[in-house]
Coordinates of C-alpha atoms in Angstrom, one line a residue:
Chain A
G1 CA 26.8 121.4 115.0
E2 CA 30.0 123.4 115.4
N3 CA 30.2 126.2 113.2
V4 CA 33.8 128.6 112.7
E5 CA 33.6 131.8 111.8
Q6 CA 36.9 133.8 110.4
H7 CA 37.6 137.2 110.4
P8 CA 38.7 138.9 108.4
S9 CA 38.4 137.5 105.1
T10 CA 41.9 139.9 103.8
L11 CA 43.7 141.5 105.9
S12 CA 46.6 144.1 104.1
V13 CA 49.6 145.6 106.8
Q14 CA 52.7 147.7 106.2
E15 CA 55.3 145.5 107.1
G16 CA 56.7 145.6 110.6
D17 CA 53.2 146.5 111.6
S18 CA 51.0 143.7 113.7
A19 CA 48.2 141.4 112.3
V20 CA 44.9 139.9 114.1
I21 CA 42.7 137.3 113.0
K22 CA 39.9 136.6 115.0
C23 CA 37.4 133.8 115.2
T24 CA 34.8 132.4 116.7
Y25 CA 33.1 128.9 117.5
S26 CA 30.0 127.8 118.7
D27 CA 30.3 124.2 120.1
S28 CA 31.2 125.1 124.0
A29 CA 32.5 121.6 124.3
S30 CA 35.7 122.6 121.1
N31 CA 38.5 121.9 123.5
Y32 CA 41.5 122.3 120.5
F33 CA 42.1 125.2 118.0
P34 CA 44.8 125.4 116.0
W35 CA 45.7 128.0 113.7
Y36 CA 47.5 126.8 109.5
K37 CA 49.1 128.8 107.4
Q38 CA 48.8 128.0 103.7
E39 CA 51.5 129.6 100.8
L40 CA 50.7 129.5 97.5
G41 CA 50.0 126.2 95.6
K42 CA 51.2 124.2 98.5
G43 CA 48.8 122.6 101.9
P44 CA 48.0 124.7 105.2
Q45 CA 50.8 123.7 107.7
L46 CA 50.4 123.9 111.3
I47 CA 52.1 127.1 112.7
I48 CA 50.3 127.3 116.1
D49 CA 48.0 125.6 118.5
I50 CA 45.9 126.4 121.6
R51 CA 44.0 124.1 124.4
S52 CA 41.0 125.0 126.2
N53 CA 42.8 124.7 129.3
V54 CA 45.5 127.7 128.2
G55 CA 44.4 131.4 127.6
E56 CA 47.7 132.7 126.0
K57 CA 50.2 130.7 123.7
K58 CA 53.5 132.2 122.1
D59 CA 56.2 130.8 119.8
Q60 CA 58.1 133.9 119.0
R61 CA 56.1 136.6 117.0
I62 CA 53.1 134.3 116.8
A63 CA 50.7 134.5 119.6
V64 CA 47.6 132.9 120.0
T65 CA 44.4 133.6 122.6
L66 CA 41.5 132.3 123.7
N67 CA 38.4 133.5 125.5
K68 CA 36.5 130.3 126.3
T69 CA 33.8 132.2 128.2
A70 CA 33.1 134.5 124.6
K71 CA 34.1 131.0 122.1
H72 CA 36.8 133.1 120.2
F73 CA 40.2 132.8 119.7
S74 CA 43.1 135.1 117.8
L75 CA 45.9 134.7 116.1
H76 CA 48.6 137.5 116.6
I77 CA 51.7 138.2 114.5
T78 CA 53.3 141.2 115.1
E79 CA 56.5 142.5 112.9
T80 CA 55.2 141.2 110.0
Q81 CA 57.6 140.5 107.3
P82 CA 57.4 139.5 103.5
E83 CA 57.2 135.5 104.3
D84 CA 54.5 136.0 106.7
S85 CA 52.3 136.5 103.6
A86 CA 49.9 133.7 102.9
V87 CA 46.3 132.5 103.8
Y88 CA 45.9 131.6 107.4
F89 CA 43.3 129.1 108.6
C90 CA 41.4 128.5 112.1
A91 CA 39.9 125.7 113.5
A92 CA 38.2 124.2 116.2
Y93 CA 38.1 120.4 116.8
S94 CA 34.4 119.0 117.4
N95 CA 32.8 115.8 117.8
Y96 CA 36.5 114.1 116.5
Q97 CA 37.1 116.2 113.9
L98 CA 38.6 119.7 113.1
I99 CA 35.9 122.7 111.9
W100 CA 37.5 124.9 110.0
G101 CA 37.1 128.9 109.0
A102 CA 36.9 130.0 106.1
G103 CA 40.5 131.8 106.0
T104 CA 41.8 134.9 105.8
K105 CA 44.5 136.1 103.3
L106 CA 46.9 138.3 104.7
I107 CA 48.7 140.7 102.7
I108 CA 52.2 142.3 103.8
K109 CA 52.9 145.6 102.6
P110 CA 56.7 146.4 101.7
Chain B
S1 CA 61.4 112.0 108.0
Q2 CA 57.8 111.8 106.7
T3 CA 56.7 113.1 103.6
I4 CA 53.0 112.9 101.8
H5 CA 52.9 112.3 97.9
Q6 CA 49.4 113.4 96.4
W7 CA 48.9 113.7 92.5
P8 CA 48.7 114.7 89.5
A9 CA 48.9 118.4 90.8
T10 CA 46.3 119.9 88.4
L11 CA 43.3 118.0 86.3
V12 CA 41.1 118.8 84.0
Q13 CA 37.7 116.5 83.5
P14 CA 34.6 116.3 81.5
V15 CA 31.3 115.9 83.4
G16 CA 30.4 112.0 83.6
S17 CA 33.9 111.2 83.6
P18 CA 35.8 109.1 86.3
L19 CA 38.1 110.3 89.1
S20 CA 41.1 108.8 90.3
L21 CA 43.4 110.9 93.1
E22 CA 45.9 109.0 95.0
C23 CA 47.9 110.2 98.0
T24 CA 51.1 107.8 99.6
V25 CA 52.7 108.8 102.8
E26 CA 56.4 107.8 103.2
G27 CA 58.1 107.5 106.4
T28 CA 55.2 106.5 109.2
S29 CA 53.3 103.7 110.3
N30 CA 49.8 103.3 110.4
P31 CA 48.6 106.9 110.2
N32 CA 45.1 108.7 110.1
L33 CA 44.4 109.6 106.5
Y34 CA 42.3 112.4 105.6
W35 CA 40.6 114.0 102.3
Y36 CA 39.6 117.5 102.1
R37 CA 38.2 119.4 99.5
Q38 CA 39.0 123.5 99.8
A39 CA 36.5 125.6 98.1
A40 CA 37.5 129.2 96.9
G41 CA 37.3 131.7 99.9
R42 CA 35.7 128.6 101.7
G43 CA 37.3 126.5 104.8
L44 CA 38.1 123.1 104.3
Q45 CA 35.4 120.4 104.3
L46 CA 36.6 116.9 105.3
L47 CA 35.2 114.0 103.1
F48 CA 36.7 111.5 104.1
Y49 CA 39.0 109.8 106.9
S50 CA 40.6 106.8 108.0
V51 CA 42.1 105.2 110.8
G52 CA 43.2 101.9 109.0
I53 CA 43.2 99.9 106.0
G54 CA 39.9 99.5 104.4
Q55 CA 38.6 101.6 107.4
I56 CA 37.2 104.4 105.8
S57 CA 34.6 107.6 107.2
S58 CA 32.6 109.2 105.0
E59 CA 31.5 113.2 106.6
V60 CA 29.7 114.3 103.5
P61 CA 27.2 112.4 101.0
Q62 CA 28.5 112.5 97.3
N63 CA 29.6 110.9 94.4
L64 CA 32.5 110.4 96.0
S65 CA 34.6 107.8 97.4
A66 CA 37.5 107.1 99.5
S67 CA 39.7 103.7 99.5
R68 CA 42.3 102.4 101.5
P69 CA 44.3 99.7 99.8
Q70 CA 47.6 100.2 101.8
D71 CA 48.2 101.3 105.4
R72 CA 49.5 104.4 103.5
Q73 CA 47.7 104.7 100.3
F74 CA 44.9 106.7 100.3
I75 CA 42.3 106.8 96.8
L76 CA 39.6 109.4 96.3
S77 CA 37.2 108.1 93.6
S78 CA 34.2 108.9 91.3
K79 CA 32.3 107.1 88.6
K80 CA 31.0 110.2 86.8
L81 CA 31.8 113.7 88.3
L82 CA 29.4 116.7 88.3
L83 CA 30.5 120.1 87.7
S84 CA 29.9 120.5 91.2
D85 CA 33.0 118.5 92.2
S86 CA 35.1 120.7 91.0
G87 CA 37.5 122.1 93.6
F88 CA 40.7 121.8 95.1
Y89 CA 41.7 118.5 97.0
L90 CA 44.1 117.6 99.6
C91 CA 45.3 114.6 101.0
A92 CA 46.4 114.9 105.0
W93 CA 48.0 112.5 107.5
S94 CA 48.3 112.5 111.0
V95 CA 50.0 110.5 114.0
L96 CA 47.2 110.5 116.0
A97 CA 43.4 112.1 116.1
A98 CA 43.6 115.3 115.1
N99 CA 43.4 117.5 118.3
N100 CA 46.6 115.0 119.5
S101 CA 48.9 115.7 116.7
P102 CA 49.3 118.4 113.5
L103 CA 47.9 117.2 110.1
H104 CA 50.5 117.2 107.3
F105 CA 49.1 118.2 103.9
G106 CA 50.0 117.2 100.4
N107 CA 50.4 119.8 97.8
G108 CA 46.8 119.5 96.6
T109 CA 45.1 118.7 93.3
R110 CA 43.3 121.7 91.4
L111 CA 40.1 119.6 89.7
T112 CA 38.5 121.3 87.3
V113 CA 35.2 119.8 85.9
T114 CA 33.9 121.0 82.3

């Protein structure tokens, strides 16, 4: 079955710098890759997603890139702000369900 | 607008006791409903999903069960809790399948089995 690995588990960056979180997947048939943000005490919330027919997608300071050949996708956050501090999850859609990465705790240092 | 309510927020239960967690969705009809468990340092594990009243699919064999007695109500139950059932339980809904519409999560229930 599908396996999604996410790195790093914790990422600390200076406010204003960029943050990159990477995920790899195993099922070459996976065709949908969302990213969710989970703030403390809340459920995850979709922030951006990408489908397998697209290589990159941007939404203001957030972008996602997909390399189908290498089977990995990444989340890029530019000009990080304190409110970006949260746990971020990647996921891949396989066999009618989302398979989730283990999460990355992003810490924005003032 | 659509809202999802999940309760209780925290729960401490002894081993062997029963469990009932409830989730309701407002503002939408015939949603897909999901129960996930989130363990510390691990991703979300899908436990159950439902595409309609009385229709439950189980993804992981365990001592938990789910029911959908009404269109917008999803209940997670156990007859006898185990220590390994401790975790953070999340309910979610979507309009379509998870690859065609986002999942909307509740704020979760922190379950501690002692």
